PDB file of C-alpha atoms in Angstrom:
ATOM      1  CA  MET A 196      56.672  69.472 104.557  1.00  0.00           C
ATOM      2  CA  LEU A 197      57.422  72.973 105.815  1.00  0.00           C
ATOM      3  CA  VAL A 198      56.364  74.535 109.101  1.00  0.00           C
ATOM      4  CA  PRO A 199      58.497  77.673 109.166  1.00  0.00           C
ATOM      5  CA  GLU A 200      59.880  79.187 112.316  1.00  0.00           C
ATOM      6  CA  LEU A 201      58.143  82.546 112.501  1.00  0.00           C
ATOM      7  CA  PRO A 202      58.380  85.430 112.235  1.00  0.00           C
ATOM      8  CA  LEU A 203      60.601  85.484 109.185  1.00  0.00           C
ATOM      9  CA  ARG A 204      62.762  88.586 109.270  1.00  0.00           C
ATOM     10  CA  THR A 205      64.035  90.490 106.253  1.00  0.00           C
ATOM     11  CA  ASP A 206      65.956  93.771 106.345  1.00  0.00           C
ATOM     12  CA  ARG A 207      62.842  95.852 107.057  1.00  0.00           C
ATOM     13  CA  LEU A 208      59.967  93.421 107.447  1.00  0.00           C
ATOM     14  CA  ASP A 209      58.611  90.735 109.720  1.00  0.00           C
ATOM     15  CA  LEU A 210      56.526  88.049 108.003  1.00  0.00           C
ATOM     16  CA  ARG A 211      54.229  86.441 110.543  1.00  0.00           C
ATOM     17  CA  LEU A 212      50.969  84.567 110.847  1.00  0.00           C
ATOM     18  CA  PHE A 213      47.795  86.611 110.708  1.00  0.00           C
ATOM     19  CA  THR A 214      45.938  87.275 113.960  1.00  0.00           C
ATOM     20  CA  ALA A 215      42.366  88.356 114.711  1.00  0.00           C
ATOM     21  CA  ASP A 216      43.747  91.849 115.390  1.00  0.00           C
ATOM     22  CA  ASP A 217      44.736  92.211 111.712  1.00  0.00           C
ATOM     23  CA  LEU A 218      41.183  92.638 110.402  1.00  0.00           C
ATOM     24  CA  ALA A 219      41.256  96.444 110.172  1.00  0.00           C
ATOM     25  CA  ALA A 220      44.601  96.505 108.334  1.00  0.00           C
ATOM     26  CA  LEU A 221      43.599  93.694 105.969  1.00  0.00           C
ATOM     27  CA  HIS A 222      40.253  95.316 105.218  1.00  0.00           C
ATOM     28  CA  ASP A 223      41.958  98.668 104.671  1.00  0.00           C
ATOM     29  CA  TYR A 224      43.728  97.382 101.560  1.00  0.00           C
ATOM     30  CA  GLN A 225      41.355  94.624 100.435  1.00  0.00           C
ATOM     31  CA  SER A 226      38.448  97.070 100.311  1.00  0.00           C
ATOM     32  CA  ARG A 227      40.241  99.276  97.781  1.00  0.00           C
ATOM     33  CA  ALA A 228      39.416  99.036  94.081  1.00  0.00           C
ATOM     34  CA  ASP A 229      42.955 100.096  93.139  1.00  0.00           C
ATOM     35  CA  VAL A 230      44.394  97.152  95.124  1.00  0.00           C
ATOM     36  CA  THR A 231      41.966  94.482  93.922  1.00  0.00           C
ATOM     37  CA  ARG A 232      41.708  95.635  90.308  1.00  0.00           C
ATOM     38  CA  TYR A 233      43.835  92.750  88.998  1.00  0.00           C
ATOM     39  CA  LEU A 234      42.878  90.190  91.647  1.00  0.00           C
ATOM     40  CA  TYR A 235      40.153  87.539  91.590  1.00  0.00           C
ATOM     41  CA  PHE A 236      38.243  89.156  94.449  1.00  0.00           C
ATOM     42  CA  GLY A 237      37.130  92.488  95.749  1.00  0.00           C
ATOM     43  CA  PRO A 238      36.908  95.141  96.565  1.00  0.00           C
ATOM     44  CA  ASN A 239      35.836  93.467  99.797  1.00  0.00           C
ATOM     45  CA  ASP A 240      33.201  94.609 102.206  1.00  0.00           C
ATOM     46  CA  GLU A 241      33.962  93.996 105.890  1.00  0.00           C
ATOM     47  CA  ALA A 242      32.241  90.586 105.908  1.00  0.00           C
ATOM     48  CA  ALA A 243      34.344  89.395 102.960  1.00  0.00           C
ATOM     49  CA  SER A 244      37.514  90.682 104.628  1.00  0.00           C
ATOM     50  CA  ARG A 245      36.540  88.826 107.806  1.00  0.00           C
ATOM     51  CA  GLU A 246      36.133  85.584 105.795  1.00  0.00           C
ATOM     52  CA  THR A 247      39.454  86.207 104.045  1.00  0.00           C
ATOM     53  CA  LEU A 248      41.177  86.744 107.382  1.00  0.00           C
ATOM     54  CA  ALA A 249      39.772  83.457 108.718  1.00  0.00           C
ATOM     55  CA  ARG A 250      41.144  81.658 105.641  1.00  0.00           C
ATOM     56  CA  LYS A 251      44.550  83.313 105.968  1.00  0.00           C
ATOM     57  CA  ARG A 252      44.725  82.453 109.677  1.00  0.00           C
ATOM     58  CA  ALA A 253      44.254  78.757 108.825  1.00  0.00           C
ATOM     59  CA  ARG A 254      47.095  78.742 106.281  1.00  0.00           C
ATOM     60  CA  VAL A 255      50.046  78.233 108.605  1.00  0.00           C
ATOM     61  CA  ALA A 256      52.181  75.461 107.063  1.00  0.00           C
ATOM     62  CA  LEU A 257      52.900  73.507 103.903  1.00  0.00           C
ATOM     63  CA  ARG A 258      52.237  69.886 104.848  1.00  0.00           C
ATOM     64  CA  ALA A 259      50.824  68.542 101.574  1.00  0.00           C
ATOM     65  CA  GLU A 260      50.283  69.408  97.942  1.00  0.00           C
ATOM     66  CA  GLY A 261      47.778  72.238  97.593  1.00  0.00           C
ATOM     67  CA  ASP A 262      48.577  73.785 100.975  1.00  0.00           C
ATOM     68  CA  VAL A 263      49.064  77.543 101.212  1.00  0.00           C
ATOM     69  CA  LEU A 264      51.207  79.517 103.639  1.00  0.00           C
ATOM     70  CA  ASN A 265      49.831  83.058 104.116  1.00  0.00           C
ATOM     71  CA  LEU A 266      51.864  85.580 106.060  1.00  0.00           C
ATOM     72  CA  ALA A 267      51.159  89.131 107.139  1.00  0.00           C
ATOM     73  CA  LEU A 268      53.741  91.617 105.934  1.00  0.00           C
ATOM     74  CA  VAL A 269      54.652  93.822 108.902  1.00  0.00           C
ATOM     75  CA  LEU A 270      56.772  96.942 108.602  1.00  0.00           C
ATOM     76  CA  ARG A 271      59.161  96.454 111.517  1.00  0.00           C
ATOM     77  CA  GLN A 272      59.738 100.195 112.063  1.00  0.00           C
ATOM     78  CA  THR A 273      56.047 100.850 112.826  1.00  0.00           C
ATOM     79  CA  GLY A 274      54.539  97.405 113.486  1.00  0.00           C
ATOM     80  CA  ALA A 275      51.894  98.097 110.825  1.00  0.00           C
ATOM     81  CA  VAL A 276      50.501  95.319 108.612  1.00  0.00           C
ATOM     82  CA  ILE A 277      51.092  96.660 105.096  1.00  0.00           C
ATOM     83  CA  GLY A 278      50.172  93.626 103.012  1.00  0.00           C
ATOM     84  CA  ASP A 279      50.479  89.889 102.720  1.00  0.00           C
ATOM     85  CA  VAL A 280      52.496  87.279 100.926  1.00  0.00           C
ATOM     86  CA  LEU A 281      51.909  83.616 100.158  1.00  0.00           C
ATOM     87  CA  LEU A 282      53.579  80.435  99.032  1.00  0.00           C
ATOM     88  CA  ILE A 283      51.511  77.597  97.536  1.00  0.00           C
ATOM     89  CA  TRP A 284      52.830  74.037  97.241  1.00  0.00           C
ATOM     90  CA  THR A 285      51.305  73.229  93.846  1.00  0.00           C
ATOM     91  CA  SER A 286      52.924  69.857  93.086  1.00  0.00           C
ATOM     92  CA  VAL A 287      54.758  67.296  95.193  1.00  0.00           C
ATOM     93  CA  THR A 288      55.663  65.131  92.191  1.00  0.00           C
ATOM     94  CA  HIS A 289      57.049  68.012  90.136  1.00  0.00           C
ATOM     95  CA  ARG A 290      58.346  69.929  93.190  1.00  0.00           C
ATOM     96  CA  GLN A 291      56.598  73.139  92.177  1.00  0.00           C
ATOM     97  CA  GLY A 292      55.163  76.122  93.965  1.00  0.00           C
ATOM     98  CA  GLU A 293      53.708  79.556  93.436  1.00  0.00           C
ATOM     99  CA  ILE A 294      54.231  82.894  95.168  1.00  0.00           C
ATOM    100  CA  GLY A 295      51.912  85.851  95.486  1.00  0.00           C
ATOM    101  CA  TYR A 296      51.750  89.196  97.295  1.00  0.00           C
ATOM    102  CA  VAL A 297      49.444  92.151  97.913  1.00  0.00           C
ATOM    103  CA  LEU A 298      50.525  95.489  99.316  1.00  0.00           C
ATOM    104  CA  HIS A 299      48.688  98.552 100.569  1.00  0.00           C
ATOM    105  CA  PRO A 300      49.278 101.352  97.996  1.00  0.00           C
ATOM    106  CA  ASP A 301      50.650 103.664 100.713  1.00  0.00           C
ATOM    107  CA  HIS A 302      53.628 101.283 100.918  1.00  0.00           C
ATOM    108  CA  THR A 303      54.320 100.496  97.267  1.00  0.00           C
ATOM    109  CA  GLY A 304      57.429 101.763  95.524  1.00  0.00           C
ATOM    110  CA  HIS A 305      59.765 101.000  98.443  1.00  0.00           C
ATOM    111  CA  GLY A 306      60.774  97.457  97.495  1.00  0.00           C
ATOM    112  CA  TYR A 307      58.715  95.780 100.237  1.00  0.00           C
ATOM    113  CA  ALA A 308      56.926  93.397  97.852  1.00  0.00           C
ATOM    114  CA  THR A 309      60.255  92.317  96.352  1.00  0.00           C
ATOM    115  CA  GLU A 310      61.793  91.876  99.806  1.00  0.00           C
ATOM    116  CA  ALA A 311      58.889  89.761 101.071  1.00  0.00           C
ATOM    117  CA  ALA A 312      58.534  87.702  97.884  1.00  0.00           C
ATOM    118  CA  ARG A 313      62.282  86.983  97.913  1.00  0.00           C
ATOM    119  CA  GLU A 314      61.822  85.468 101.363  1.00  0.00           C
ATOM    120  CA  MET A 315      59.001  83.280 100.062  1.00  0.00           C
ATOM    121  CA  LEU A 316      61.260  82.093  97.224  1.00  0.00           C
ATOM    122  CA  ARG A 317      63.898  81.248  99.836  1.00  0.00           C
ATOM    123  CA  LEU A 318      61.334  79.262 101.801  1.00  0.00           C
ATOM    124  CA  GLY A 319      60.197  77.412  98.699  1.00  0.00           C
ATOM    125  CA  PHE A 320      63.624  76.558  97.345  1.00  0.00           C
ATOM    126  CA  ASP A 321      65.703  76.189 100.508  1.00  0.00           C
ATOM    127  CA  GLY A 322      63.012  75.170 102.988  1.00  0.00           C
ATOM    128  CA  LEU A 323      60.686  73.003 100.914  1.00  0.00           C
ATOM    129  CA  GLY A 324      63.161  71.858  98.262  1.00  0.00           C
ATOM    130  CA  LEU A 325      61.086  73.016  95.311  1.00  0.00           C
ATOM    131  CA  HIS A 326      62.449  72.749  91.778  1.00  0.00           C
ATOM    132  CA  ARG A 327      60.373  75.549  90.188  1.00  0.00           C
ATOM    133  CA  ILE A 328      58.312  78.455  91.517  1.00  0.00           C
ATOM    134  CA  VAL A 329      55.930  80.548  89.439  1.00  0.00           C
ATOM    135  CA  GLY A 330      54.189  83.865  89.791  1.00  0.00           C
ATOM    136  CA  ARG A 331      50.918  84.297  87.880  1.00  0.00           C
ATOM    137  CA  LEU A 332      49.271  87.654  87.312  1.00  0.00           C
ATOM    138  CA  ASP A 333      46.867  89.635  85.202  1.00  0.00           C
ATOM    139  CA  ALA A 334      49.081  90.716  82.301  1.00  0.00           C
ATOM    140  CA  ARG A 335      47.982  94.352  82.757  1.00  0.00           C
ATOM    141  CA  ASN A 336      49.552  94.424  86.219  1.00  0.00           C
ATOM    142  CA  THR A 337      52.891  95.855  85.155  1.00  0.00           C
ATOM    143  CA  ALA A 338      53.928  96.826  88.700  1.00  0.00           C
ATOM    144  CA  SER A 339      53.620  93.204  89.834  1.00  0.00           C
ATOM    145  CA  ALA A 340      55.484  92.017  86.743  1.00  0.00           C
ATOM    146  CA  ARG A 341      58.373  94.339  87.665  1.00  0.00           C
ATOM    147  CA  VAL A 342      58.530  92.757  91.131  1.00  0.00           C
ATOM    148  CA  LEU A 343      58.847  89.285  89.611  1.00  0.00           C
ATOM    149  CA  GLU A 344      61.502  90.495  87.183  1.00  0.00           C
ATOM    150  CA  ARG A 345      63.509  92.079  90.034  1.00  0.00           C
ATOM    151  CA  LEU A 346      63.422  88.659  91.701  1.00  0.00           C
ATOM    152  CA  GLY A 347      65.107  87.171  88.629  1.00  0.00           C
ATOM    153  CA  MET A 348      61.974  85.433  87.401  1.00  0.00           C
ATOM    154  CA  ARG A 349      61.495  85.216  83.637  1.00  0.00           C
ATOM    155  CA  ARG A 350      58.242  85.601  81.753  1.00  0.00           C
ATOM    156  CA  GLU A 351      57.475  82.182  80.318  1.00  0.00           C
ATOM    157  CA  ALA A 352      53.961  82.603  78.990  1.00  0.00           C
ATOM    158  CA  LEU A 353      51.242  85.011  78.040  1.00  0.00           C
ATOM    159  CA  LEU A 354      47.926  83.196  78.038  1.00  0.00           C
ATOM    160  CA  ARG A 355      45.483  85.233  75.953  1.00  0.00           C
ATOM    161  CA  GLN A 356      41.995  85.670  77.391  1.00  0.00           C
ATOM    162  CA  ASN A 357      42.764  82.803  79.731  1.00  0.00           C
ATOM    163  CA  GLU A 358      40.352  83.667  82.520  1.00  0.00           C
ATOM    164  CA  TRP A 359      36.970  85.298  83.000  1.00  0.00           C
ATOM    165  CA  VAL A 360      37.514  87.723  85.879  1.00  0.00           C
ATOM    166  CA  LYS A 361      35.121  90.401  87.086  1.00  0.00           C
ATOM    167  CA  GLY A 362      33.030  90.316  83.936  1.00  0.00           C
ATOM    168  CA  GLU A 363      35.814  90.323  81.353  1.00  0.00           C
ATOM    169  CA  TRP A 364      38.289  88.012  79.664  1.00  0.00           C
ATOM    170  CA  THR A 365      41.787  88.672  80.979  1.00  0.00           C
ATOM    171  CA  ASP A 366      45.248  87.728  79.802  1.00  0.00           C
ATOM    172  CA  GLU A 367      47.451  85.893  82.295  1.00  0.00           C
ATOM    173  CA  ALA A 368      51.238  86.266  82.431  1.00  0.00           C
ATOM    174  CA  VAL A 369      53.288  83.462  83.972  1.00  0.00           C
ATOM    175  CA  TYR A 370      56.766  84.058  85.387  1.00  0.00           C
ATOM    176  CA  ALA A 371      59.047  81.340  86.766  1.00  0.00           C
ATOM    177  CA  LEU A 372      62.357  80.655  88.446  1.00  0.00           C
ATOM    178  CA  LEU A 373      64.212  77.342  88.805  1.00  0.00           C
ATOM    179  CA  ALA A 374      66.065  76.268  91.936  1.00  0.00           C
ATOM    180  CA  ARG A 375      69.408  76.217  90.079  1.00  0.00           C
ATOM    181  CA  GLU A 376      68.771  79.802  88.913  1.00  0.00           C
ATOM    182  CA  TRP A 377      67.917  80.803  92.477  1.00  0.00           C
ATOM    183  CA  ARG A 378      71.158  79.306  93.789  1.00  0.00           C
ATOM    184  CA  ALA A 379      73.233  80.903  91.012  1.00  0.00           C
ATOM    185  CA  GLY A 380      71.672  84.354  91.046  1.00  0.00           C
ATOM    186  CA  PRO A 381      72.115  87.387  93.300  1.00  0.00           C
ATOM    187  CA  ARG A 382      69.650  87.732  96.148  1.00  0.00           C
TER     188      ARG A 382
END
């Protein structure tokens, strides 16, 4: 079980629970086609963003298999919500999890996704005691793949036409990192 002490602080970011006041910021990036192109949803209208925010606000701890921790990614310098990050506890028996992240395009290219995702890996390995954490993505999403590679994750699989997403078959890339690799590698 993991109920993290929040906010989590990285060099430039605060990772905190979502609040009702985050709707405008969340909708600002979830309503964009360039942000949601490789995601399962969107672009969102305001009602869909409101539903998404309600879901994210309920995801506050990892108490059991299948639970998700969703955190707002806040740029400390300005206080602006620039994206979100998550950790999913996918298997108790196999001690496995999954990370994910979404960033507003105005804030990409500065290492924020890597910084936030690294903190989620730390939570998973050091806080929850996971053995293996994966990152899954649409194989066309090369920017996201670079984030996972910077984290030291290795591409383990390319699943051809694995999922039907937004009216087309898509390939899924799976990256992973083991706890022993996390402890041995630079962070």
